Amino acid sequence: MQTRRTKRTITCSRPFILDGFDRAQPAGTYTVETEEEVLGTLTFSAYRHVSTSIVLNQPGCREYFPVDPQELDEALARDGAPLILQDNLTVPAWRGMDWVRRHRARNTGVL
């Protein structure tokens, strides 16, 4: 099957964490790669999302870490949001906020 891979660069002004990360990643510029496969349509081009990965540059290696595109968009929205006086930078706090948001969306259909 034919696939296409797109790359985009994101810039985070604050440390961030996503599900599956063992620690917060520092603020900086990151590459995000998305792979999609072509659907077999004759009248127009259509693609199905296959995977999204963020590139983490560690000392001496480059790691491709799979991420949920919606979760990444939420993290970017939080990054641009004004600072709130609460515990936003610890792993449990970020994972807790994400868990609440996902479960609220599943149960009520509202984010």
PDB file of N, CA and C in Angstrom:
ATOM      1  N   MET A   1       0.842  -1.170   0.000  1.00  0.00           N
ATOM      2  CA  MET A   1       0.000   0.000   0.000  1.00  0.00           C
ATOM      3  C   MET A   1       0.893   1.241   0.000  1.00  0.00           C
ATOM      4  N   GLN A   2       0.467   2.261  -0.730  1.00  0.00           N
ATOM      5  CA  GLN A   2       1.217   3.505  -0.801  1.00  0.00           C
ATOM      6  C   GLN A   2       1.019   4.322   0.470  1.00  0.00           C
ATOM      7  N   THR A   3       2.106   4.910   0.952  1.00  0.00           N
ATOM      8  CA  THR A   3       2.012   5.762   2.134  1.00  0.00           C
ATOM      9  C   THR A   3       2.676   7.100   1.845  1.00  0.00           C
ATOM     10  N   ARG A   4       2.325   8.068   2.658  1.00  0.00           N
ATOM     11  CA  ARG A   4       3.018   9.356   2.609  1.00  0.00           C
ATOM     12  C   ARG A   4       3.411   9.720   4.029  1.00  0.00           C
ATOM     13  N   ARG A   5       4.538  10.383   4.145  1.00  0.00           N
ATOM     14  CA  ARG A   5       5.053  10.801   5.446  1.00  0.00           C
ATOM     15  C   ARG A   5       5.232  12.313   5.402  1.00  0.00           C
ATOM     16  N   THR A   6       4.643  12.985   6.397  1.00  0.00           N
ATOM     17  CA  THR A   6       4.804  14.428   6.493  1.00  0.00           C
ATOM     18  C   THR A   6       5.552  14.759   7.772  1.00  0.00           C
ATOM     19  N   LYS A   7       6.323  15.831   7.713  1.00  0.00           N
ATOM     20  CA  LYS A   7       7.068  16.297   8.883  1.00  0.00           C
ATOM     21  C   LYS A   7       6.647  17.723   9.180  1.00  0.00           C
ATOM     22  N   ARG A   8       6.574  18.018  10.466  1.00  0.00           N
ATOM     23  CA  ARG A   8       6.342  19.400  10.890  1.00  0.00           C
ATOM     24  C   ARG A   8       7.201  19.662  12.116  1.00  0.00           C
ATOM     25  N   THR A   9       7.496  20.909  12.311  1.00  0.00           N
ATOM     26  CA  THR A   9       8.300  21.310  13.455  1.00  0.00           C
ATOM     27  C   THR A   9       7.403  22.039  14.439  1.00  0.00           C
ATOM     28  N   ILE A  10       7.497  21.635  15.699  1.00  0.00           N
ATOM     29  CA  ILE A  10       6.734  22.314  16.748  1.00  0.00           C
ATOM     30  C   ILE A  10       7.726  22.930  17.727  1.00  0.00           C
ATOM     31  N   THR A  11       7.321  24.009  18.350  1.00  0.00           N
ATOM     32  CA  THR A  11       8.149  24.658  19.359  1.00  0.00           C
ATOM     33  C   THR A  11       7.345  24.756  20.646  1.00  0.00           C
ATOM     34  N   CYS A  12       7.912  24.227  21.716  1.00  0.00           N
ATOM     35  CA  CYS A  12       7.276  24.279  23.029  1.00  0.00           C
ATOM     36  C   CYS A  12       8.045  25.277  23.883  1.00  0.00           C
ATOM     37  N   SER A  13       7.329  26.221  24.445  1.00  0.00           N
ATOM     38  CA  SER A  13       7.997  27.231  25.267  1.00  0.00           C
ATOM     39  C   SER A  13       8.141  26.784  26.719  1.00  0.00           C
ATOM     40  N   ARG A  14       7.458  25.690  27.070  1.00  0.00           N
ATOM     41  CA  ARG A  14       7.540  25.151  28.434  1.00  0.00           C
ATOM     42  C   ARG A  14       7.785  23.644  28.365  1.00  0.00           C
ATOM     43  N   PRO A  15       8.296  23.069  29.434  1.00  0.00           N
ATOM     44  CA  PRO A  15       8.431  21.610  29.466  1.00  0.00           C
ATOM     45  C   PRO A  15       7.061  20.953  29.284  1.00  0.00           C
ATOM     46  N   PHE A  16       7.040  19.754  28.702  1.00  0.00           N
ATOM     47  CA  PHE A  16       5.782  19.061  28.468  1.00  0.00           C
ATOM     48  C   PHE A  16       5.967  17.565  28.685  1.00  0.00           C
ATOM     49  N   ILE A  17       4.846  16.890  28.855  1.00  0.00           N
ATOM     50  CA  ILE A  17       4.864  15.433  29.007  1.00  0.00           C
ATOM     51  C   ILE A  17       3.635  14.864  28.322  1.00  0.00           C
ATOM     52  N   LEU A  18       3.801  13.691  27.729  1.00  0.00           N
ATOM     53  CA  LEU A  18       2.712  12.987  27.070  1.00  0.00           C
ATOM     54  C   LEU A  18       2.614  11.584  27.652  1.00  0.00           C
ATOM     55  N   ASP A  19       1.478  10.924  27.442  1.00  0.00           N
ATOM     56  CA  ASP A  19       1.319   9.554  27.929  1.00  0.00           C
ATOM     57  C   ASP A  19       2.460   8.684  27.415  1.00  0.00           C
ATOM     58  N   GLY A  20       3.012   7.893  28.304  1.00  0.00           N
ATOM     59  CA  GLY A  20       4.098   6.999  27.940  1.00  0.00           C
ATOM     60  C   GLY A  20       5.475   7.570  28.197  1.00  0.00           C
ATOM     61  N   PHE A  21       5.584   8.889  28.382  1.00  0.00           N
ATOM     62  CA  PHE A  21       6.876   9.487  28.702  1.00  0.00           C
ATOM     63  C   PHE A  21       7.192   9.184  30.158  1.00  0.00           C
ATOM     64  N   ASP A  22       8.448   8.914  30.448  1.00  0.00           N
ATOM     65  CA  ASP A  22       8.829   8.665  31.836  1.00  0.00           C
ATOM     66  C   ASP A  22       9.219   9.942  32.560  1.00  0.00           C
ATOM     67  N   ARG A  23       9.409  11.019  31.803  1.00  0.00           N
ATOM     68  CA  ARG A  23       9.748  12.308  32.413  1.00  0.00           C
ATOM     69  C   ARG A  23       9.349  13.428  31.460  1.00  0.00           C
ATOM     70  N   ALA A  24       9.284  14.630  32.001  1.00  0.00           N
ATOM     71  CA  ALA A  24       8.947  15.793  31.178  1.00  0.00           C
ATOM     72  C   ALA A  24      10.079  16.076  30.202  1.00  0.00           C
ATOM     73  N   GLN A  25       9.712  16.487  29.007  1.00  0.00           N
ATOM     74  CA  GLN A  25      10.692  16.879  27.995  1.00  0.00           C
ATOM     75  C   GLN A  25      10.923  18.382  28.118  1.00  0.00           C
ATOM     76  N   PRO A  26      12.150  18.818  27.900  1.00  0.00           N
ATOM     77  CA  PRO A  26      12.437  20.244  28.048  1.00  0.00           C
ATOM     78  C   PRO A  26      11.796  21.072  26.939  1.00  0.00           C
ATOM     79  N   ALA A  27      11.612  22.346  27.212  1.00  0.00           N
ATOM     80  CA  ALA A  27      11.128  23.269  26.189  1.00  0.00           C
ATOM     81  C   ALA A  27      12.112  23.253  25.029  1.00  0.00           C
ATOM     82  N   GLY A  28      11.610  23.456  23.826  1.00  0.00           N
ATOM     83  CA  GLY A  28      12.491  23.459  22.661  1.00  0.00           C
ATOM     84  C   GLY A  28      11.726  23.166  21.383  1.00  0.00           C
ATOM     85  N   THR A  29      12.479  22.883  20.333  1.00  0.00           N
ATOM     86  CA  THR A  29      11.916  22.602  19.021  1.00  0.00           C
ATOM     87  C   THR A  29      12.002  21.104  18.757  1.00  0.00           C
ATOM     88  N   TYR A  30      10.907  20.533  18.276  1.00  0.00           N
ATOM     89  CA  TYR A  30      10.815  19.101  18.029  1.00  0.00           C
ATOM     90  C   TYR A  30      10.246  18.849  16.634  1.00  0.00           C
ATOM     91  N   THR A  31      10.622  17.737  16.041  1.00  0.00           N
ATOM     92  CA  THR A  31      10.066  17.306  14.767  1.00  0.00           C
ATOM     93  C   THR A  31       8.990  16.268  15.036  1.00  0.00           C
ATOM     94  N   VAL A  32       7.851  16.421  14.370  1.00  0.00           N
ATOM     95  CA  VAL A  32       6.752  15.467  14.479  1.00  0.00           C
ATOM     96  C   VAL A  32       6.526  14.886  13.090  1.00  0.00           C
ATOM     97  N   GLU A  33       6.529  13.551  12.986  1.00  0.00           N
ATOM     98  CA  GLU A  33       6.316  12.875  11.712  1.00  0.00           C
ATOM     99  C   GLU A  33       4.995  12.124  11.748  1.00  0.00           C
ATOM    100  N   THR A  34       4.228  12.274  10.674  1.00  0.00           N
ATOM    101  CA  THR A  34       2.940  11.594  10.548  1.00  0.00           C
ATOM    102  C   THR A  34       2.967  10.736   9.294  1.00  0.00           C
ATOM    103  N   GLU A  35       2.541   9.493   9.440  1.00  0.00           N
ATOM    104  CA  GLU A  35       2.460   8.584   8.297  1.00  0.00           C
ATOM    105  C   GLU A  35       1.000   8.273   8.020  1.00  0.00           C
ATOM    106  N   GLU A  36       0.625   8.349   6.735  1.00  0.00           N
ATOM    107  CA  GLU A  36      -0.738   8.062   6.305  1.00  0.00           C
ATOM    108  C   GLU A  36      -0.684   7.143   5.101  1.00  0.00           C
ATOM    109  N   GLU A  37      -1.702   6.309   4.942  1.00  0.00           N
ATOM    110  CA  GLU A  37      -1.750   5.437   3.777  1.00  0.00           C
ATOM    111  C   GLU A  37      -2.847   5.906   2.842  1.00  0.00           C
ATOM    112  N   VAL A  38      -2.608   5.709   1.558  1.00  0.00           N
ATOM    113  CA  VAL A  38      -3.567   6.121   0.538  1.00  0.00           C
ATOM    114  C   VAL A  38      -4.719   5.131   0.519  1.00  0.00           C
ATOM    115  N   LEU A  39      -5.934   5.670   0.522  1.00  0.00           N
ATOM    116  CA  LEU A  39      -7.122   4.828   0.381  1.00  0.00           C
ATOM    117  C   LEU A  39      -7.397   4.645  -1.102  1.00  0.00           C
ATOM    118  N   GLY A  40      -7.922   3.526  -1.480  1.00  0.00           N
ATOM    119  CA  GLY A  40      -8.155   3.219  -2.890  1.00  0.00           C
ATOM    120  C   GLY A  40      -9.384   3.891  -3.460  1.00  0.00           C
ATOM    121  N   THR A  41      -9.302   5.201  -3.664  1.00  0.00           N
ATOM    122  CA  THR A  41     -10.420   5.925  -4.274  1.00  0.00           C
ATOM    123  C   THR A  41     -10.003   6.403  -5.650  1.00  0.00           C
ATOM    124  N   LEU A  42     -10.936   6.413  -6.570  1.00  0.00           N
ATOM    125  CA  LEU A  42     -10.628   6.815  -7.935  1.00  0.00           C
ATOM    126  C   LEU A  42     -10.958   8.277  -8.209  1.00  0.00           C
ATOM    127  N   THR A  43     -11.880   8.850  -7.468  1.00  0.00           N
ATOM    128  CA  THR A  43     -12.330  10.205  -7.785  1.00  0.00           C
ATOM    129  C   THR A  43     -11.550  11.299  -7.069  1.00  0.00           C
ATOM    130  N   PHE A  44     -11.005  11.011  -5.909  1.00  0.00           N
ATOM    131  CA  PHE A  44     -10.240  12.023  -5.176  1.00  0.00           C
ATOM    132  C   PHE A  44      -9.240  11.326  -4.268  1.00  0.00           C
ATOM    133  N   SER A  45      -8.221  12.069  -3.847  1.00  0.00           N
ATOM    134  CA  SER A  45      -7.203  11.511  -2.952  1.00  0.00           C
ATOM    135  C   SER A  45      -7.722  11.498  -1.525  1.00  0.00           C
ATOM    136  N   ALA A  46      -7.530  10.370  -0.861  1.00  0.00           N
ATOM    137  CA  ALA A  46      -7.929  10.253   0.541  1.00  0.00           C
ATOM    138  C   ALA A  46      -6.858   9.453   1.276  1.00  0.00           C
ATOM    139  N   TYR A  47      -6.655   9.811   2.535  1.00  0.00           N
ATOM    140  CA  TYR A  47      -5.610   9.174   3.322  1.00  0.00           C
ATOM    141  C   TYR A  47      -6.162   8.768   4.682  1.00  0.00           C
ATOM    142  N   ARG A  48      -5.597   7.689   5.218  1.00  0.00           N
ATOM    143  CA  ARG A  48      -5.941   7.217   6.561  1.00  0.00           C
ATOM    144  C   ARG A  48      -4.719   7.332   7.436  1.00  0.00           C
ATOM    145  N   HIS A  49      -4.899   7.906   8.626  1.00  0.00           N
ATOM    146  CA  HIS A  49      -3.806   8.073   9.573  1.00  0.00           C
ATOM    147  C   HIS A  49      -3.278   6.703  10.008  1.00  0.00           C
ATOM    148  N   VAL A  50      -1.957   6.535   9.961  1.00  0.00           N
ATOM    149  CA  VAL A  50      -1.329   5.291  10.391  1.00  0.00           C
ATOM    150  C   VAL A  50      -0.603   5.501  11.711  1.00  0.00           C
ATOM    151  N   SER A  51       0.247   6.531  11.772  1.00  0.00           N
ATOM    152  CA  SER A  51       1.004   6.776  13.006  1.00  0.00           C
ATOM    153  C   SER A  51       1.512   8.207  13.052  1.00  0.00           C
ATOM    154  N   THR A  52       1.761   8.668  14.283  1.00  0.00           N
ATOM    155  CA  THR A  52       2.391   9.962  14.521  1.00  0.00           C
ATOM    156  C   THR A  52       3.479   9.749  15.555  1.00  0.00           C
ATOM    157  N   SER A  53       4.663  10.294  15.285  1.00  0.00           N
ATOM    158  CA  SER A  53       5.804  10.148  16.196  1.00  0.00           C
ATOM    159  C   SER A  53       6.462  11.495  16.407  1.00  0.00           C
ATOM    160  N   ILE A  54       7.005  11.669  17.603  1.00  0.00           N
ATOM    161  CA  ILE A  54       7.802  12.857  17.897  1.00  0.00           C
ATOM    162  C   ILE A  54       9.248  12.402  18.008  1.00  0.00           C
ATOM    163  N   VAL A  55      10.141  13.196  17.469  1.00  0.00           N
ATOM    164  CA  VAL A  55      11.564  12.855  17.494  1.00  0.00           C
ATOM    165  C   VAL A  55      12.189  13.472  18.736  1.00  0.00           C
ATOM    166  N   LEU A  56      12.727  12.610  19.609  1.00  0.00           N
ATOM    167  CA  LEU A  56      13.395  13.052  20.827  1.00  0.00           C
ATOM    168  C   LEU A  56      14.889  12.869  20.642  1.00  0.00           C
ATOM    169  N   ASN A  57      15.613  13.964  20.642  1.00  0.00           N
ATOM    170  CA  ASN A  57      17.066  13.896  20.489  1.00  0.00           C
ATOM    171  C   ASN A  57      17.704  13.746  21.859  1.00  0.00           C
ATOM    172  N   GLN A  58      18.184  12.552  22.119  1.00  0.00           N
ATOM    173  CA  GLN A  58      18.880  12.243  23.361  1.00  0.00           C
ATOM    174  C   GLN A  58      20.383  12.314  23.085  1.00  0.00           C
ATOM    175  N   PRO A  59      21.189  12.505  24.104  1.00  0.00           N
ATOM    176  CA  PRO A  59      22.633  12.512  23.878  1.00  0.00           C
ATOM    177  C   PRO A  59      23.081  11.215  23.202  1.00  0.00           C
ATOM    178  N   GLY A  60      23.620  11.332  22.010  1.00  0.00           N
ATOM    179  CA  GLY A  60      24.154  10.179  21.295  1.00  0.00           C
ATOM    180  C   GLY A  60      23.143   9.385  20.491  1.00  0.00           C
ATOM    181  N   CYS A  61      21.850   9.734  20.541  1.00  0.00           N
ATOM    182  CA  CYS A  61      20.869   8.984  19.748  1.00  0.00           C
ATOM    183  C   CYS A  61      19.636   9.835  19.463  1.00  0.00           C
ATOM    184  N   ARG A  62      18.889   9.358  18.502  1.00  0.00           N
ATOM    185  CA  ARG A  62      17.622   9.990  18.131  1.00  0.00           C
ATOM    186  C   ARG A  62      16.538   8.935  18.319  1.00  0.00           C
ATOM    187  N   GLU A  63      15.496   9.264  19.090  1.00  0.00           N
ATOM    188  CA  GLU A  63      14.435   8.313  19.393  1.00  0.00           C
ATOM    189  C   GLU A  63      13.122   8.801  18.795  1.00  0.00           C
ATOM    190  N   TYR A  64      12.427   7.902  18.097  1.00  0.00           N
ATOM    191  CA  TYR A  64      11.113   8.195  17.549  1.00  0.00           C
ATOM    192  C   TYR A  64      10.085   7.631  18.520  1.00  0.00           C
ATOM    193  N   PHE A  65       9.313   8.513  19.132  1.00  0.00           N
ATOM    194  CA  PHE A  65       8.375   8.105  20.172  1.00  0.00           C
ATOM    195  C   PHE A  65       6.955   8.260  19.640  1.00  0.00           C
ATOM    196  N   PRO A  66       6.160   7.178  19.584  1.00  0.00           N
ATOM    197  CA  PRO A  66       4.792   7.301  19.077  1.00  0.00           C
ATOM    198  C   PRO A  66       3.922   8.126  20.018  1.00  0.00           C
ATOM    199  N   VAL A  67       3.100   8.994  19.435  1.00  0.00           N
ATOM    200  CA  VAL A  67       2.213   9.848  20.222  1.00  0.00           C
ATOM    201  C   VAL A  67       0.817   9.855  19.612  1.00  0.00           C
ATOM    202  N   ASP A  68      -0.145  10.178  20.425  1.00  0.00           N
ATOM    203  CA  ASP A  68      -1.523  10.372  19.981  1.00  0.00           C
ATOM    204  C   ASP A  68      -1.623  11.809  19.460  1.00  0.00           C
ATOM    205  N   PRO A  69      -2.006  12.012  18.197  1.00  0.00           N
ATOM    206  CA  PRO A  69      -2.061  13.376  17.650  1.00  0.00           C
ATOM    207  C   PRO A  69      -2.956  14.321  18.453  1.00  0.00           C
ATOM    208  N   GLN A  70      -4.082  13.816  18.964  1.00  0.00           N
ATOM    209  CA  GLN A  70      -4.975  14.668  19.755  1.00  0.00           C
ATOM    210  C   GLN A  70      -4.301  15.082  21.058  1.00  0.00           C
ATOM    211  N   GLU A  71      -3.613  14.149  21.688  1.00  0.00           N
ATOM    212  CA  GLU A  71      -2.913  14.472  22.938  1.00  0.00           C
ATOM    213  C   GLU A  71      -1.799  15.492  22.685  1.00  0.00           C
ATOM    214  N   LEU A  72      -1.100  15.352  21.560  1.00  0.00           N
ATOM    215  CA  LEU A  72      -0.052  16.314  21.214  1.00  0.00           C
ATOM    216  C   LEU A  72      -0.653  17.699  20.991  1.00  0.00           C
ATOM    217  N   ASP A  73      -1.783  17.769  20.297  1.00  0.00           N
ATOM    218  CA  ASP A  73      -2.448  19.061  20.086  1.00  0.00           C
ATOM    219  C   ASP A  73      -2.884  19.684  21.410  1.00  0.00           C
ATOM    220  N   GLU A  74      -3.365  18.848  22.339  1.00  0.00           N
ATOM    221  CA  GLU A  74      -3.753  19.360  23.658  1.00  0.00           C
ATOM    222  C   GLU A  74      -2.536  19.890  24.416  1.00  0.00           C
ATOM    223  N   ALA A  75      -1.418  19.198  24.317  1.00  0.00           N
ATOM    224  CA  ALA A  75      -0.192  19.660  24.981  1.00  0.00           C
ATOM    225  C   ALA A  75       0.264  20.994  24.387  1.00  0.00           C
ATOM    226  N   LEU A  76       0.157  21.139  23.077  1.00  0.00           N
ATOM    227  CA  LEU A  76       0.533  22.403  22.438  1.00  0.00           C
ATOM    228  C   LEU A  76      -0.407  23.528  22.853  1.00  0.00           C
ATOM    229  N   ALA A  77      -1.687  23.205  23.010  1.00  0.00           N
ATOM    230  CA  ALA A  77      -2.644  24.219  23.480  1.00  0.00           C
ATOM    231  C   ALA A  77      -2.316  24.636  24.907  1.00  0.00           C
ATOM    232  N   ARG A  78      -1.967  23.659  25.761  1.00  0.00           N
ATOM    233  CA  ARG A  78      -1.572  23.997  27.140  1.00  0.00           C
ATOM    234  C   ARG A  78      -0.314  24.849  27.138  1.00  0.00           C
ATOM    235  N   ASP A  79       0.600  24.557  26.223  1.00  0.00           N
ATOM    236  CA  ASP A  79       1.859  25.305  26.159  1.00  0.00           C
ATOM    237  C   ASP A  79       1.605  26.774  25.854  1.00  0.00           C
ATOM    238  N   GLY A  80       0.610  27.043  25.017  1.00  0.00           N
ATOM    239  CA  GLY A  80       0.299  28.421  24.667  1.00  0.00           C
ATOM    240  C   GLY A  80      -0.635  29.099  25.652  1.00  0.00           C
ATOM    241  N   ALA A  81      -1.188  28.333  26.578  1.00  0.00           N
ATOM    242  CA  ALA A  81      -2.125  28.889  27.560  1.00  0.00           C
ATOM    243  C   ALA A  81      -1.374  29.682  28.617  1.00  0.00           C
ATOM    244  N   PRO A  82      -2.039  30.640  29.238  1.00  0.00           N
ATOM    245  CA  PRO A  82      -1.369  31.401  30.300  1.00  0.00           C
ATOM    246  C   PRO A  82      -1.025  30.493  31.479  1.00  0.00           C
ATOM    247  N   LEU A  83       0.028  30.840  32.174  1.00  0.00           N
ATOM    248  CA  LEU A  83       0.435  30.069  33.342  1.00  0.00           C
ATOM    249  C   LEU A  83      -0.625  30.168  34.431  1.00  0.00           C
ATOM    250  N   ILE A  84      -0.887  29.047  35.097  1.00  0.00           N
ATOM    251  CA  ILE A  84      -1.851  28.989  36.183  1.00  0.00           C
ATOM    252  C   ILE A  84      -1.089  28.615  37.439  1.00  0.00           C
ATOM    253  N   LEU A  85      -1.493  29.159  38.553  1.00  0.00           N
ATOM    254  CA  LEU A  85      -0.808  28.848  39.795  1.00  0.00           C
ATOM    255  C   LEU A  85      -1.263  27.490  40.313  1.00  0.00           C
ATOM    256  N   GLN A  86      -0.709  26.461  39.735  1.00  0.00           N
ATOM    257  CA  GLN A  86      -0.963  25.095  40.182  1.00  0.00           C
ATOM    258  C   GLN A  86       0.209  24.236  39.758  1.00  0.00           C
ATOM    259  N   ASP A  87       0.181  22.996  40.148  1.00  0.00           N
ATOM    260  CA  ASP A  87       1.276  22.082  39.869  1.00  0.00           C
ATOM    261  C   ASP A  87       1.165  21.564  38.437  1.00  0.00           C
ATOM    262  N   ASN A  88       1.706  22.308  37.473  1.00  0.00           N
ATOM    263  CA  ASN A  88       1.591  21.925  36.069  1.00  0.00           C
ATOM    264  C   ASN A  88       2.807  21.183  35.534  1.00  0.00           C
ATOM    265  N   LEU A  89       3.898  21.145  36.254  1.00  0.00           N
ATOM    266  CA  LEU A  89       5.123  20.634  35.656  1.00  0.00           C
ATOM    267  C   LEU A  89       5.543  19.251  36.137  1.00  0.00           C
ATOM    268  N   THR A  90       4.833  18.671  37.078  1.00  0.00           N
ATOM    269  CA  THR A  90       5.216  17.336  37.507  1.00  0.00           C
ATOM    270  C   THR A  90       4.494  16.301  36.671  1.00  0.00           C
ATOM    271  N   VAL A  91       5.098  15.144  36.528  1.00  0.00           N
ATOM    272  CA  VAL A  91       4.520  14.070  35.724  1.00  0.00           C
ATOM    273  C   VAL A  91       3.125  13.699  36.209  1.00  0.00           C
ATOM    274  N   PRO A  92       2.894  13.467  37.524  1.00  0.00           N
ATOM    275  CA  PRO A  92       1.547  13.086  37.955  1.00  0.00           C
ATOM    276  C   PRO A  92       0.491  14.145  37.653  1.00  0.00           C
ATOM    277  N   ALA A  93       0.845  15.411  37.774  1.00  0.00           N
ATOM    278  CA  ALA A  93      -0.134  16.471  37.515  1.00  0.00           C
ATOM    279  C   ALA A  93      -0.553  16.467  36.054  1.00  0.00           C
ATOM    280  N   TRP A  94       0.386  16.373  35.129  1.00  0.00           N
ATOM    281  CA  TRP A  94       0.054  16.385  33.709  1.00  0.00           C
ATOM    282  C   TRP A  94      -0.709  15.131  33.328  1.00  0.00           C
ATOM    283  N   ARG A  95      -0.276  13.981  33.810  1.00  0.00           N
ATOM    284  CA  ARG A  95      -0.985  12.749  33.477  1.00  0.00           C
ATOM    285  C   ARG A  95      -2.389  12.779  34.066  1.00  0.00           C
ATOM    286  N   GLY A  96      -2.531  13.335  35.249  1.00  0.00           N
ATOM    287  CA  GLY A  96      -3.850  13.437  35.866  1.00  0.00           C
ATOM    288  C   GLY A  96      -4.786  14.315  35.065  1.00  0.00           C
ATOM    289  N   MET A  97      -4.304  15.467  34.592  1.00  0.00           N
ATOM    290  CA  MET A  97      -5.142  16.355  33.797  1.00  0.00           C
ATOM    291  C   MET A  97      -5.553  15.674  32.508  1.00  0.00           C
ATOM    292  N   ASP A  98      -4.623  14.959  31.854  1.00  0.00           N
ATOM    293  CA  ASP A  98      -4.951  14.263  30.615  1.00  0.00           C
ATOM    294  C   ASP A  98      -5.964  13.161  30.854  1.00  0.00           C
ATOM    295  N   TRP A  99      -5.812  12.411  31.947  1.00  0.00           N
ATOM    296  CA  TRP A  99      -6.731  11.324  32.262  1.00  0.00           C
ATOM    297  C   TRP A  99      -8.138  11.882  32.464  1.00  0.00           C
ATOM    298  N   VAL A 100      -8.262  12.952  33.229  1.00  0.00           N
ATOM    299  CA  VAL A 100      -9.571  13.556  33.477  1.00  0.00           C
ATOM    300  C   VAL A 100     -10.192  14.015  32.169  1.00  0.00           C
ATOM    301  N   ARG A 101      -9.417  14.678  31.327  1.00  0.00           N
ATOM    302  CA  ARG A 101      -9.939  15.203  30.064  1.00  0.00           C
ATOM    303  C   ARG A 101     -10.419  14.060  29.156  1.00  0.00           C
ATOM    304  N   ARG A 102      -9.628  12.998  29.026  1.00  0.00           N
ATOM    305  CA  ARG A 102     -10.021  11.880  28.166  1.00  0.00           C
ATOM    306  C   ARG A 102     -11.266  11.175  28.688  1.00  0.00           C
ATOM    307  N   HIS A 103     -11.332  10.924  29.996  1.00  0.00           N
ATOM    308  CA  HIS A 103     -12.471  10.212  30.549  1.00  0.00           C
ATOM    309  C   HIS A 103     -13.731  11.069  30.543  1.00  0.00           C
ATOM    310  N   ARG A 104     -13.586  12.368  30.704  1.00  0.00           N
ATOM    311  CA  ARG A 104     -14.739  13.258  30.600  1.00  0.00           C
ATOM    312  C   ARG A 104     -15.267  13.222  29.167  1.00  0.00           C
ATOM    313  N   ALA A 105     -14.357  13.222  28.186  1.00  0.00           N
ATOM    314  CA  ALA A 105     -14.778  13.186  26.784  1.00  0.00           C
ATOM    315  C   ALA A 105     -15.478  11.873  26.454  1.00  0.00           C
ATOM    316  N   ARG A 106     -14.980  10.764  26.976  1.00  0.00           N
ATOM    317  CA  ARG A 106     -15.595   9.461  26.717  1.00  0.00           C
ATOM    318  C   ARG A 106     -16.985   9.376  27.340  1.00  0.00           C
ATOM    319  N   ASN A 107     -17.127   9.914  28.541  1.00  0.00           N
ATOM    320  CA  ASN A 107     -18.389   9.772  29.261  1.00  0.00           C
ATOM    321  C   ASN A 107     -19.434  10.798  28.878  1.00  0.00           C
ATOM    322  N   THR A 108     -19.011  11.990  28.479  1.00  0.00           N
ATOM    323  CA  THR A 108     -19.987  13.045  28.192  1.00  0.00           C
ATOM    324  C   THR A 108     -19.935  13.531  26.745  1.00  0.00           C
ATOM    325  N   GLY A 109     -18.854  13.186  26.036  1.00  0.00           N
ATOM    326  CA  GLY A 109     -18.685  13.683  24.682  1.00  0.00           C
ATOM    327  C   GLY A 109     -18.188  15.111  24.637  1.00  0.00           C
ATOM    328  N   VAL A 110     -17.807  15.677  25.794  1.00  0.00           N
ATOM    329  CA  VAL A 110     -17.325  17.052  25.876  1.00  0.00           C
ATOM    330  C   VAL A 110     -15.908  17.054  26.399  1.00  0.00           C
ATOM    331  N   LEU A 111     -15.045  17.867  25.781  1.00  0.00           N
ATOM    332  CA  LEU A 111     -13.662  17.956  26.263  1.00  0.00           C
ATOM    333  C   LEU A 111     -13.550  18.947  27.357  1.00  0.00           C
TER     334      LEU A 111
END
